[in-house]
Short mmCIF file of C-alpha atoms and ligand atoms in Angstrom, two decimals:
data_model
loop_
_atom_site.label_atom_id
_atom_site.label_comp_id
_atom_site.label_asym_id
_atom_site.label_seq_id
_atom_site.Cartn_x
_atom_site.Cartn_y
_atom_site.Cartn_z
CA MET A 1 22.87 -8.26 0.44
CA ALA A 2 24.71 -9.16 -2.68
CA ARG A 3 28.78 -10.36 -2.83
CA TYR A 4 30.59 -8.97 -5.36
CA GLU A 5 34.50 -10.04 -6.69
CA SER A 6 35.31 -7.40 -7.91
CA VAL A 7 34.19 -3.44 -8.36
CA LEU A 8 33.10 -4.50 -11.85
CA ASP A 9 31.25 -6.93 -10.86
CA TRP A 10 29.65 -3.71 -8.48
CA VAL A 11 28.64 -2.10 -11.79
CA GLY A 12 24.52 -2.64 -12.37
CA GLY A 13 22.27 -3.87 -10.12
CA THR A 14 20.80 -0.08 -8.37
CA PRO A 15 17.52 -0.44 -6.54
CA LEU A 16 14.15 1.26 -7.24
CA VAL A 17 12.94 3.46 -4.55
CA ARG A 18 9.23 4.65 -4.52
CA LEU A 19 8.30 7.67 -4.25
CA THR A 20 5.72 9.08 -1.00
CA ARG A 21 5.34 12.38 0.01
CA ALA A 22 7.06 13.93 -3.60
CA ALA A 23 4.11 11.94 -5.22
CA GLU A 24 1.65 12.84 -3.25
CA GLY A 25 -1.65 13.32 -4.78
CA LEU A 26 -0.41 11.36 -7.78
CA ARG A 27 -3.16 7.72 -9.26
CA PRO A 28 0.17 6.47 -10.50
CA ARG A 29 3.65 4.26 -8.67
CA VAL A 30 6.63 6.26 -9.08
CA TYR A 31 9.84 5.05 -8.66
CA VAL A 32 12.90 6.21 -9.17
CA LYS A 33 16.09 4.47 -10.21
CA PRO A 34 19.36 5.74 -8.36
CA GLU A 35 22.23 4.86 -10.20
CA TRP A 36 24.91 6.42 -8.13
CA GLN A 37 24.51 3.45 -6.17
CA ASN A 38 27.44 2.32 -9.11
CA PRO A 39 30.46 2.40 -7.66
CA GLY A 40 31.90 5.62 -9.63
CA GLY A 41 28.29 7.32 -8.23
CA SER A 42 27.00 7.22 -11.74
CA VAL A 43 24.47 6.02 -14.46
CA LYS A 44 27.87 6.25 -17.20
CA ASP A 45 29.38 3.78 -15.14
CA ARG A 46 27.14 1.48 -16.63
CA ALA A 47 28.03 2.24 -20.60
CA ALA A 48 32.05 2.65 -19.47
CA LEU A 49 31.72 -1.52 -18.78
CA SER A 50 30.16 -1.81 -21.57
CA MET A 51 32.60 0.18 -24.05
CA LEU A 52 35.66 -0.85 -22.75
CA ARG A 53 34.49 -4.30 -22.42
CA ARG A 54 34.18 -4.08 -26.30
CA ALA A 55 36.78 -2.48 -27.16
CA GLU A 56 38.89 -5.52 -25.62
CA ALA A 57 36.87 -8.35 -27.33
CA ASP A 58 37.40 -6.40 -31.57
CA GLY A 59 41.41 -5.90 -29.89
CA SER A 60 40.98 -2.10 -30.48
CA LEU A 61 42.01 -2.11 -26.65
CA ARG A 62 44.86 -4.19 -25.39
CA PRO A 63 46.46 -4.65 -22.76
CA GLY A 64 49.11 -1.92 -21.96
CA GLY A 65 46.85 -0.30 -23.59
CA THR A 66 45.43 3.27 -22.90
CA VAL A 67 42.06 4.66 -22.64
CA VAL A 68 41.27 8.30 -23.89
CA GLU A 69 38.08 9.74 -23.69
CA VAL A 70 36.14 13.02 -23.83
CA THR A 71 33.34 13.65 -21.39
CA SER A 72 31.65 16.34 -18.94
CA GLY A 73 32.33 14.03 -16.20
CA ASN A 74 30.36 10.85 -15.18
CA THR A 75 31.98 8.66 -17.86
CA GLY A 76 35.56 9.94 -17.21
CA ILE A 77 35.13 8.87 -13.71
CA GLY A 78 33.40 5.40 -15.07
CA PHE A 79 36.77 4.79 -17.32
CA ALA A 80 39.01 6.53 -14.62
CA LEU A 81 37.92 3.29 -12.02
CA ILE A 82 37.52 0.41 -14.47
CA ALA A 83 41.24 1.45 -16.47
CA ALA A 84 42.15 1.56 -12.16
CA HIS A 85 41.28 -1.93 -11.69
CA LEU A 86 42.12 -3.38 -14.36
CA GLY A 87 45.67 -2.00 -15.46
CA TYR A 88 45.20 0.59 -18.18
CA ARG A 89 46.30 3.92 -18.02
CA SER A 90 43.58 6.32 -18.87
CA VAL A 91 43.70 10.08 -19.73
CA ILE A 92 40.92 12.19 -19.75
CA PHE A 93 39.87 15.85 -21.46
CA THR A 94 37.30 17.81 -20.09
CA SER A 95 36.32 20.91 -19.20
CA SER A 96 36.80 22.95 -16.06
CA MET A 97 33.14 24.42 -16.47
CA ILE A 98 31.86 20.87 -15.13
CA ALA A 99 31.64 19.90 -10.86
CA GLN A 100 35.29 20.55 -9.03
CA GLU A 101 33.64 16.67 -7.70
CA LYS A 102 33.80 15.02 -10.60
CA ARG A 103 37.49 16.70 -12.05
CA SER A 104 39.04 15.63 -8.37
CA GLN A 105 37.57 12.18 -8.79
CA ILE A 106 39.00 11.24 -11.77
CA ALA A 107 41.87 12.35 -10.61
CA ALA A 108 41.53 10.14 -7.25
CA TYR A 109 42.12 7.45 -9.21
CA GLY A 110 45.37 8.09 -11.07
CA THR A 111 44.32 9.13 -14.71
CA GLU A 112 45.68 12.03 -15.96
CA LEU A 113 43.02 14.75 -16.44
CA ARG A 114 44.09 17.48 -19.27
CA LEU A 115 41.61 20.55 -18.85
CA VAL A 116 40.37 22.03 -22.26
CA ASP A 117 39.19 25.42 -22.00
CA THR A 118 38.80 27.15 -25.69
CA PHE A 119 35.21 27.55 -26.57
CA VAL A 120 35.12 26.17 -30.36
CA PRO A 121 33.56 24.19 -31.77
CA LYS A 122 33.63 20.22 -31.90
CA TYR A 123 35.81 20.72 -35.61
CA HIS A 124 37.86 23.10 -34.57
CA PRO A 125 41.39 21.88 -33.74
CA ASP A 126 42.16 22.90 -30.56
CA SER A 127 39.27 21.65 -29.18
CA LEU A 128 38.41 19.00 -26.81
CA ARG A 129 37.41 16.48 -30.07
CA SER A 130 40.61 17.35 -32.04
CA GLN A 131 42.95 17.46 -28.62
CA ALA A 132 41.60 14.17 -27.79
CA GLU A 133 41.65 12.57 -31.62
CA ARG A 134 45.41 13.72 -32.04
CA PHE A 135 46.32 12.55 -28.36
CA VAL A 136 45.05 9.04 -30.17
CA THR A 137 47.45 8.97 -32.53
CA GLU A 138 50.30 10.37 -31.41
CA THR A 139 49.89 7.74 -28.76
CA PRO A 140 50.73 4.01 -29.28
CA GLY A 141 47.67 1.71 -28.26
CA ALA A 142 45.89 4.59 -27.34
CA TRP A 143 41.85 3.33 -27.71
CA LEU A 144 39.22 6.90 -27.69
CA ALA A 145 36.28 5.46 -26.51
CA SER A 146 33.77 8.24 -28.11
CA GLN A 147 30.82 7.39 -26.29
CA TYR A 148 28.73 9.59 -28.40
CA ASP A 149 29.02 7.22 -32.15
CA ASN A 150 29.95 4.20 -28.95
CA PRO A 151 27.84 1.47 -30.05
CA GLY A 152 28.17 -0.06 -26.28
CA ASN A 153 26.97 2.51 -25.00
CA ALA A 154 23.39 2.07 -25.42
CA GLU A 155 23.65 -1.53 -25.25
CA ALA A 156 24.66 -1.41 -21.60
CA HIS A 157 21.24 0.17 -21.22
CA TYR A 158 19.71 -2.70 -23.35
CA THR A 159 21.75 -5.36 -21.66
CA SER A 160 21.56 -4.04 -18.10
CA THR A 161 19.59 -1.31 -16.75
CA GLY A 162 16.53 -1.97 -19.23
CA PRO A 163 16.40 -5.63 -17.65
CA GLU A 164 16.64 -4.70 -14.07
CA ILE A 165 13.59 -2.03 -14.59
CA TRP A 166 11.26 -4.49 -16.22
CA GLN A 167 12.27 -7.22 -13.60
CA ASP A 168 11.40 -5.09 -10.35
CA THR A 169 8.26 -4.02 -11.28
CA ASP A 170 7.31 -7.79 -11.98
CA GLY A 171 6.74 -6.07 -15.50
CA ARG A 172 4.22 -3.98 -14.16
CA VAL A 173 6.36 -0.17 -15.56
CA THR A 174 3.65 1.60 -18.14
CA HIS A 175 6.31 4.67 -18.43
CA PHE A 176 10.26 5.22 -18.41
CA VAL A 177 10.81 8.55 -17.95
CA ALA A 178 15.79 9.01 -18.59
CA THR A 179 16.86 12.64 -18.93
CA VAL A 180 19.26 12.63 -22.63
CA GLY A 181 22.77 13.39 -22.98
CA THR A 182 24.32 11.15 -25.13
CA GLY A 183 20.90 8.74 -25.52
CA GLY A 184 22.88 5.89 -24.60
CA THR A 185 20.71 5.09 -21.41
CA ILE A 186 17.40 5.84 -22.43
CA SER A 187 18.04 4.77 -26.39
CA GLY A 188 18.94 1.25 -24.44
CA ALA A 189 16.61 0.60 -22.35
CA GLY A 190 13.80 2.08 -23.42
CA ARG A 191 14.39 -0.09 -26.66
CA TYR A 192 14.62 -3.63 -24.60
CA LEU A 193 11.35 -1.93 -22.87
CA LYS A 194 9.15 -1.43 -26.22
CA GLU A 195 10.69 -4.51 -26.67
CA VAL A 196 9.68 -7.23 -23.58
CA SER A 197 6.04 -5.58 -23.80
CA ASP A 198 5.76 -5.62 -26.97
CA GLY A 199 5.14 -1.49 -27.06
CA ARG A 200 3.79 -0.83 -24.42
CA VAL A 201 5.80 1.51 -22.02
CA ARG A 202 5.98 4.74 -23.28
CA VAL A 203 9.64 6.29 -22.99
CA ILE A 204 10.00 10.15 -22.21
CA GLY A 205 12.79 12.16 -22.23
CA ALA A 206 13.97 14.69 -20.78
CA ASP A 207 15.12 17.76 -21.33
CA PRO A 208 16.79 21.55 -20.67
CA ILE A 209 14.28 23.16 -22.45
CA THR A 210 17.74 24.72 -24.46
CA SER A 211 18.43 21.10 -25.59
CA SER A 212 18.32 20.96 -29.04
CA TYR A 213 16.61 17.48 -29.21
CA VAL A 214 14.08 19.31 -27.69
CA GLY A 215 14.01 22.19 -30.77
CA GLY A 216 15.76 24.29 -28.01
CA ASP A 217 18.95 27.29 -29.17
CA GLY A 218 21.08 24.82 -28.67
CA SER A 219 22.87 27.14 -26.19
CA GLN A 220 24.57 26.48 -22.83
CA LYS A 221 22.70 25.13 -19.44
CA TYR A 222 23.59 24.62 -16.11
CA ILE A 223 22.23 21.45 -15.26
CA GLU A 224 25.96 19.28 -16.10
CA GLY A 225 25.21 15.90 -18.35
CA ALA A 226 21.61 16.28 -19.76
CA GLY A 227 20.75 17.58 -23.01
CA HIS A 228 22.94 18.96 -26.33
CA PHE A 229 24.86 21.87 -26.78
CA VAL A 230 25.42 23.54 -30.09
CA HIS A 231 28.19 25.79 -30.17
CA PRO A 232 27.59 28.87 -31.54
CA GLU A 233 29.77 28.75 -34.64
CA ALA A 234 29.22 25.20 -35.37
CA THR A 235 28.08 24.48 -39.11
CA VAL A 236 26.15 21.34 -38.38
CA ASP A 237 23.33 20.37 -35.55
CA GLU A 238 25.81 16.91 -35.21
CA TRP A 239 23.23 13.73 -33.21
CA PRO A 240 25.06 11.55 -31.36
CA LYS A 241 24.72 7.69 -32.90
CA ALA A 242 24.05 6.65 -29.47
CA LEU A 243 20.52 8.48 -29.17
CA ASP A 244 17.78 5.85 -31.07
CA LEU A 245 15.05 8.34 -31.57
CA GLU A 246 11.92 5.94 -33.12
CA VAL A 247 12.25 4.69 -29.20
CA ILE A 248 11.63 8.30 -26.91
CA ASP A 249 7.30 9.02 -27.43
CA ASP A 250 7.50 11.90 -25.56
CA TYR A 251 9.87 14.82 -25.08
CA VAL A 252 9.80 17.38 -21.98
CA ALA A 253 11.41 20.66 -21.57
CA VAL A 254 13.13 22.03 -17.89
CA ASP A 255 14.05 25.09 -17.54
CA ASP A 256 17.47 24.97 -15.00
CA GLN A 257 15.85 27.20 -12.22
CA ARG A 258 12.77 24.08 -12.11
CA ALA A 259 14.48 21.20 -12.40
CA ILE A 260 17.06 22.76 -9.41
CA ASP A 261 13.71 22.88 -7.16
CA ALA A 262 12.71 19.80 -7.80
CA VAL A 263 16.30 18.49 -6.26
CA ARG A 264 16.82 20.88 -3.60
CA ARG A 265 12.87 19.45 -2.63
CA LEU A 266 12.82 16.32 -3.20
CA ALA A 267 16.19 15.92 -0.55
CA ARG A 268 13.28 17.92 1.98
CA THR A 269 10.40 15.43 1.12
CA ASP A 270 11.79 12.12 0.23
CA GLY A 271 15.20 12.52 2.00
CA ILE A 272 17.11 11.56 -1.65
CA LEU A 273 20.19 13.69 -2.87
CA ALA A 274 19.75 13.62 -5.94
CA GLY A 275 21.68 15.52 -9.47
CA GLY A 276 20.47 17.97 -11.19
CA SER A 277 19.78 16.41 -14.43
CA SER A 278 17.91 14.16 -12.42
CA GLY A 279 15.80 17.33 -11.58
CA VAL A 280 14.50 17.80 -15.33
CA ALA A 281 13.49 13.74 -14.86
CA ILE A 282 11.77 14.21 -11.88
CA VAL A 283 10.19 17.27 -12.95
CA ALA A 284 8.90 15.67 -16.53
CA ALA A 285 7.80 12.59 -14.63
CA LEU A 286 5.98 13.69 -11.89
CA GLU A 287 4.24 15.80 -15.13
CA THR A 288 3.29 12.77 -17.16
CA ALA A 289 2.32 11.20 -14.22
CA THR A 290 -0.55 13.55 -13.80
CA ASP A 291 -2.12 12.32 -16.19
CA LEU A 292 -2.19 8.51 -15.59
CA THR A 293 -4.31 6.11 -13.56
CA GLU A 294 -3.42 4.07 -10.29
CA ASP A 295 -2.70 0.96 -13.24
CA ASP A 296 0.70 3.14 -13.90
CA THR A 297 3.67 2.61 -12.84
CA VAL A 298 6.05 5.59 -14.18
CA VAL A 299 10.23 4.15 -13.86
CA VAL A 300 12.39 7.37 -13.46
CA LEU A 301 15.81 6.78 -13.94
CA LEU A 302 18.67 9.81 -11.86
CA PRO A 303 22.08 9.83 -13.02
CA ASP A 304 23.90 10.31 -10.19
CA SER A 305 23.65 12.02 -6.54
CA GLY A 306 23.55 15.70 -5.45
CA ARG A 307 26.44 15.13 -3.52
CA THR A 308 28.69 16.22 -6.17
CA TYR A 309 26.59 19.11 -7.43
CA LEU A 310 26.67 20.74 -2.97
CA SER A 311 28.55 24.02 -4.04
CA THR A 312 26.13 24.33 -6.80
CA TYR A 313 22.68 23.07 -6.23
CA PHE A 314 22.70 23.28 -2.92
CA ASN A 315 24.70 25.84 -1.95
CA ASP A 316 23.45 29.12 -1.28
CA ARG A 317 25.94 31.50 -1.91
CA TRP A 318 26.21 29.66 -5.87
CA LEU A 319 22.07 29.82 -6.07
CA VAL A 320 22.14 33.57 -4.60
CA SER A 321 25.74 34.44 -7.45
CA THR A 322 23.98 32.48 -10.82
CA GLY A 323 20.07 34.53 -10.07
CA PHE A 324 18.63 31.13 -8.47
CA THR A 325 16.38 31.37 -6.58
CA GLY A 326 15.16 29.45 -4.22
CA SER A 327 18.00 30.69 -1.34
CA ALA A 328 17.63 31.21 2.08
CA THR A 329 20.36 34.45 2.10
CA ASP A 330 18.55 37.82 2.41
CA PHE A 331 20.18 40.99 1.93
CA ASP A 332 19.33 44.60 3.47
CA ALA A 333 21.34 46.55 1.73
CA PRO A 334 20.64 47.58 -1.75
CA THR A 335 21.03 44.72 -3.95
CA VAL A 336 23.04 44.46 -8.19
CA GLY A 337 19.25 43.81 -9.51
CA GLU A 338 17.84 46.84 -8.32
CA ARG A 339 20.65 48.91 -9.72
CA ALA A 340 21.07 47.43 -12.87
CA ALA A 341 20.41 48.41 -16.86
CA ALA A 342 17.57 45.66 -18.65
CA ALA A 343 20.05 44.23 -21.48
CA ARG A 344 20.15 45.52 -24.68
CA LEU A 345 21.25 43.28 -27.18
CA VAL A 346 23.33 43.01 -31.00
CA GLU A 347 24.13 39.80 -32.69
CA ARG A 348 28.23 39.97 -33.21
CA ASP A 349 28.05 39.22 -36.88
CA GLU A 350 24.85 41.57 -37.37
CA PRO A 351 25.81 43.98 -40.41
CA LEU A 352 27.23 47.19 -37.97
CA ALA A 353 24.45 49.87 -40.77
CA ALA A 354 21.21 46.94 -38.90
CA ALA A 355 21.76 46.90 -35.44
CA VAL A 356 22.75 51.71 -35.47
CA ARG A 357 19.02 51.51 -37.16
CA ARG A 358 17.83 49.43 -34.65
CA LEU A 359 19.00 50.80 -31.79
CA ALA A 360 18.15 54.36 -33.28
CA ALA A 361 14.53 53.28 -33.31
CA GLU A 362 14.07 52.14 -29.99
CA ASP A 363 15.78 55.09 -28.30
CA VAL A 364 18.53 53.82 -26.93
CA GLY A 365 20.94 56.78 -26.36
CA ASP A 366 24.98 57.18 -26.66
CA ASP A 367 26.56 55.81 -23.76
CA VAL A 368 24.10 52.95 -23.34
CA VAL A 369 25.36 49.77 -23.29
CA VAL A 370 24.70 46.94 -25.60
CA LEU A 371 26.08 43.29 -25.13
CA VAL A 372 26.98 42.01 -27.89
CA VAL A 373 25.83 38.69 -28.44
CA HIS A 374 25.86 35.41 -30.34
CA ARG A 375 23.42 34.19 -33.29
CA ARG A 376 21.55 32.15 -31.72
CA GLU A 377 18.38 30.48 -34.43
CA HIS A 378 15.29 31.05 -32.49
CA ARG A 379 16.43 32.61 -28.66
CA VAL A 380 14.22 30.53 -26.03
CA LEU A 381 15.77 32.77 -23.00
CA ALA A 382 17.84 35.43 -22.25
CA PRO A 383 21.29 34.35 -23.31
CA HIS A 384 23.42 32.80 -21.63
CA PRO A 385 26.91 34.23 -20.27
CA SER A 386 29.56 31.44 -22.49
CA ASP A 387 27.62 33.21 -24.97
CA VAL A 388 27.74 36.56 -24.36
CA VAL A 389 31.03 38.30 -26.52
CA GLY A 390 31.41 41.61 -24.86
CA TRP A 391 29.41 45.06 -25.16
CA THR A 392 29.57 48.31 -26.53
CA THR A 393 27.31 51.77 -26.73
CA PRO A 394 25.88 53.43 -30.10
CA ALA A 395 28.61 55.78 -29.95
CA ARG A 396 30.75 53.08 -30.44
CA LEU A 397 29.22 51.29 -33.19
CA ARG A 398 28.94 54.50 -35.00
CA VAL A 399 32.91 55.15 -35.54
CA ALA A 400 33.33 51.11 -35.40
CA ALA A 401 33.90 49.45 -38.53
CA THR A 402 32.21 46.06 -37.41
CA VAL A 403 29.49 44.84 -34.33
CA ALA A 404 32.96 42.76 -33.46
CA GLY A 405 35.27 45.60 -33.69
CA SER A 406 33.37 47.74 -31.65
CA VAL A 407 33.40 44.65 -28.41
CA GLN A 408 35.31 45.93 -25.36
CA PRO A 409 35.15 42.58 -22.89
CA ALA A 410 32.02 42.11 -20.20
CA GLY A 411 33.34 42.72 -16.68
CA PRO A 412 31.88 40.40 -13.18
CA ARG A 413 28.68 37.90 -13.39
CA LEU A 414 26.72 39.01 -11.08
CA GLY A 415 23.26 37.53 -9.53
CA THR A 416 20.48 39.42 -9.29
CA GLY A 417 19.57 39.39 -5.13
CA ILE A 418 23.56 39.94 -4.65
CA GLY A 419 23.86 43.12 -1.69
CA LEU A 420 25.62 45.26 -3.28
CA ALA A 421 27.31 45.29 0.31
CA ASP A 422 28.36 41.93 -0.93
CA PRO A 423 31.89 41.58 -1.79
CA ALA A 424 31.58 40.50 -5.31
CA VAL A 425 30.21 44.01 -5.87
CA THR A 426 32.82 45.21 -3.52
CA GLY A 427 35.20 43.10 -4.76
CA TRP A 428 34.91 44.33 -8.48
CA ASP A 429 37.49 46.72 -9.71
CA PRO A 430 35.98 49.55 -12.17
CA ALA A 431 39.11 51.24 -12.82
CA ASP A 432 38.81 49.99 -16.64
CA GLY A 433 35.35 51.05 -17.18
CA GLU A 434 33.72 47.25 -17.47
CA VAL A 435 31.14 45.99 -17.86
CA ALA A 436 29.26 43.64 -15.06
CA LEU A 437 26.96 40.63 -16.57
CA VAL A 438 23.20 40.77 -13.88
CA LEU A 439 22.53 36.93 -14.44
CA ASP A 440 19.03 36.20 -13.23
CA GLY A 441 17.83 32.81 -13.61
CA GLY A 442 21.94 31.57 -14.49
CA ARG A 443 20.75 34.04 -17.97
CA VAL A 444 22.17 36.70 -18.63
CA VAL A 445 18.98 39.62 -18.13
CA ALA A 446 20.83 43.46 -17.33
CA THR A 447 24.44 44.83 -17.21
CA LEU A 448 25.10 47.24 -14.35
CA THR A 449 27.90 49.91 -14.64
CA TRP A 450 30.13 50.75 -11.42
CA ALA A 451 28.23 54.31 -12.05
CA ALA A 452 25.11 52.68 -11.42
CA VAL A 453 26.21 51.35 -8.37
CA ASN A 454 27.29 54.54 -7.15
CA LEU A 455 25.09 56.08 -7.95
CA GLU A 456 23.15 57.74 -4.61
CA PRO A 457 19.66 56.27 -2.83
CA ALA A 458 17.41 59.15 -4.49
CA ALA A 459 19.04 58.90 -8.11
CA ALA A 460 19.16 54.81 -8.14
CA GLY A 461 15.51 54.69 -7.54
CA ALA A 462 15.08 56.14 -10.88
CA ALA A 463 17.42 53.82 -12.13
CA GLU A 464 15.83 50.99 -14.68
CA VAL A 465 15.23 48.14 -12.83
CA ALA A 466 15.95 44.14 -14.11
CA ARG A 467 13.27 42.44 -11.98
N1 PMP B 501 23.09 12.85 -16.69
C1 PMP B 501 24.66 12.85 -15.79
C2 PMP B 501 24.56 13.47 -15.10
C3 PMP B 501 25.15 12.22 -16.48
O1 PMP B 501 26.58 12.84 -16.42
C4 PMP B 501 24.37 11.43 -17.93
C5 PMP B 501 25.60 11.53 -19.18
N2 PMP B 501 26.59 12.39 -20.06
C6 PMP B 501 23.61 12.06 -18.98
C7 PMP B 501 22.23 12.50 -17.57
C8 PMP B 501 22.88 11.21 -20.34
O2 PMP B 501 23.28 10.06 -20.01
P1 PMP B 501 23.20 9.68 -21.64
O3 PMP B 501 24.17 9.87 -21.84
O4 PMP B 501 23.10 7.70 -21.24
O5 PMP B 501 22.06 9.84 -22.59
#
């Protein structure tokens, strides 16, 4: 075993572990690289250390300075522990949508956490990014790391992750599979592996199906860290400078359900407890390996551990409440899905007359619930809850000035598998006539009204069933 003289020397040097049962029947050797072996528990410790050392070297971060970053969690953890060790103040801007475990870990190192929950595009003055930039301008000695555009991000992987993979496979790696968030990992490690192998190593980008990197609609997903989200009101889809598209040979798009299934299975077959983005990478790697031979060696980078997601992907209650399958919970009572009505959609900015005409042509009754959603070019899945603005009815639309002007706020979110006797439903206060959003695989596929919940069993049989 290695001995380190400081926590910083512990960053990097993660092992390769061969998949046995999960890769049964496949011809190539498949190895995972569990990046939670880093001191902060993720691949992002490498990037944080590299960016911080560069900032010290070029004078943008000086003794007594403040390290600032906008992050979905893991980069914040990396900066938090490194700043603690080196005696810098650190301030992390993030959203409460990220795993609670990551927020708690950041705070544990003594870092200040600024939670920003306004759902606005990047250049809006209230966005995470704008607030962090304002903080840096107003704080003497503050340095904003900007991982999306910082060359130190990919460099970390060019100088450490890539060489480790090459050495630990004795130069036999033929395929490298990684998810793409900022693109730092795949760009840095991928470039190194291509250079050292004279272009022989193929680099595969694994990404959530909604990510705009793989041609998705840019909508939200449940897998943290990987993929590229585009705010529905963003005027441009700006990709990170850290992402080097030339390095990526192929992409594999994976939906949330398959990624969740993959990590749940991996824990049970190989005893390896990995996070959600690891699931995306595993699905892509096993799919890639199907077409390869005994001469091939596939290396899959697993960004973080499943311990961070025990309350979500590995939690039956969460799976049921978001409409993902995999839960062992079994309800005898009628479920939400049985009383739900299939979702009808209009877009918030759609011309009112067009929306009314379309609903009339589809024979949608006056009082039928219609969801008002943000526009998404080439929508690939049903809307994510964050894309739902609220609900309306054809009757309300006819007397409104705009679609947006007729919107009522939506009520609770309920997975199709939740029993109607479940407190999640009985705790629902329908006094204001609100409408619940019904989720299947985390996407809004149906609506539920209090009237439908209270249907007599016989009448319920006639209700439109969502799945
Ligand atoms: N998975 C997780 C859990 C992450 O935190 C990140 C970093 N955002 C990634 C994948 C993607 O890594 P990268 O930013 O290097 O592309």
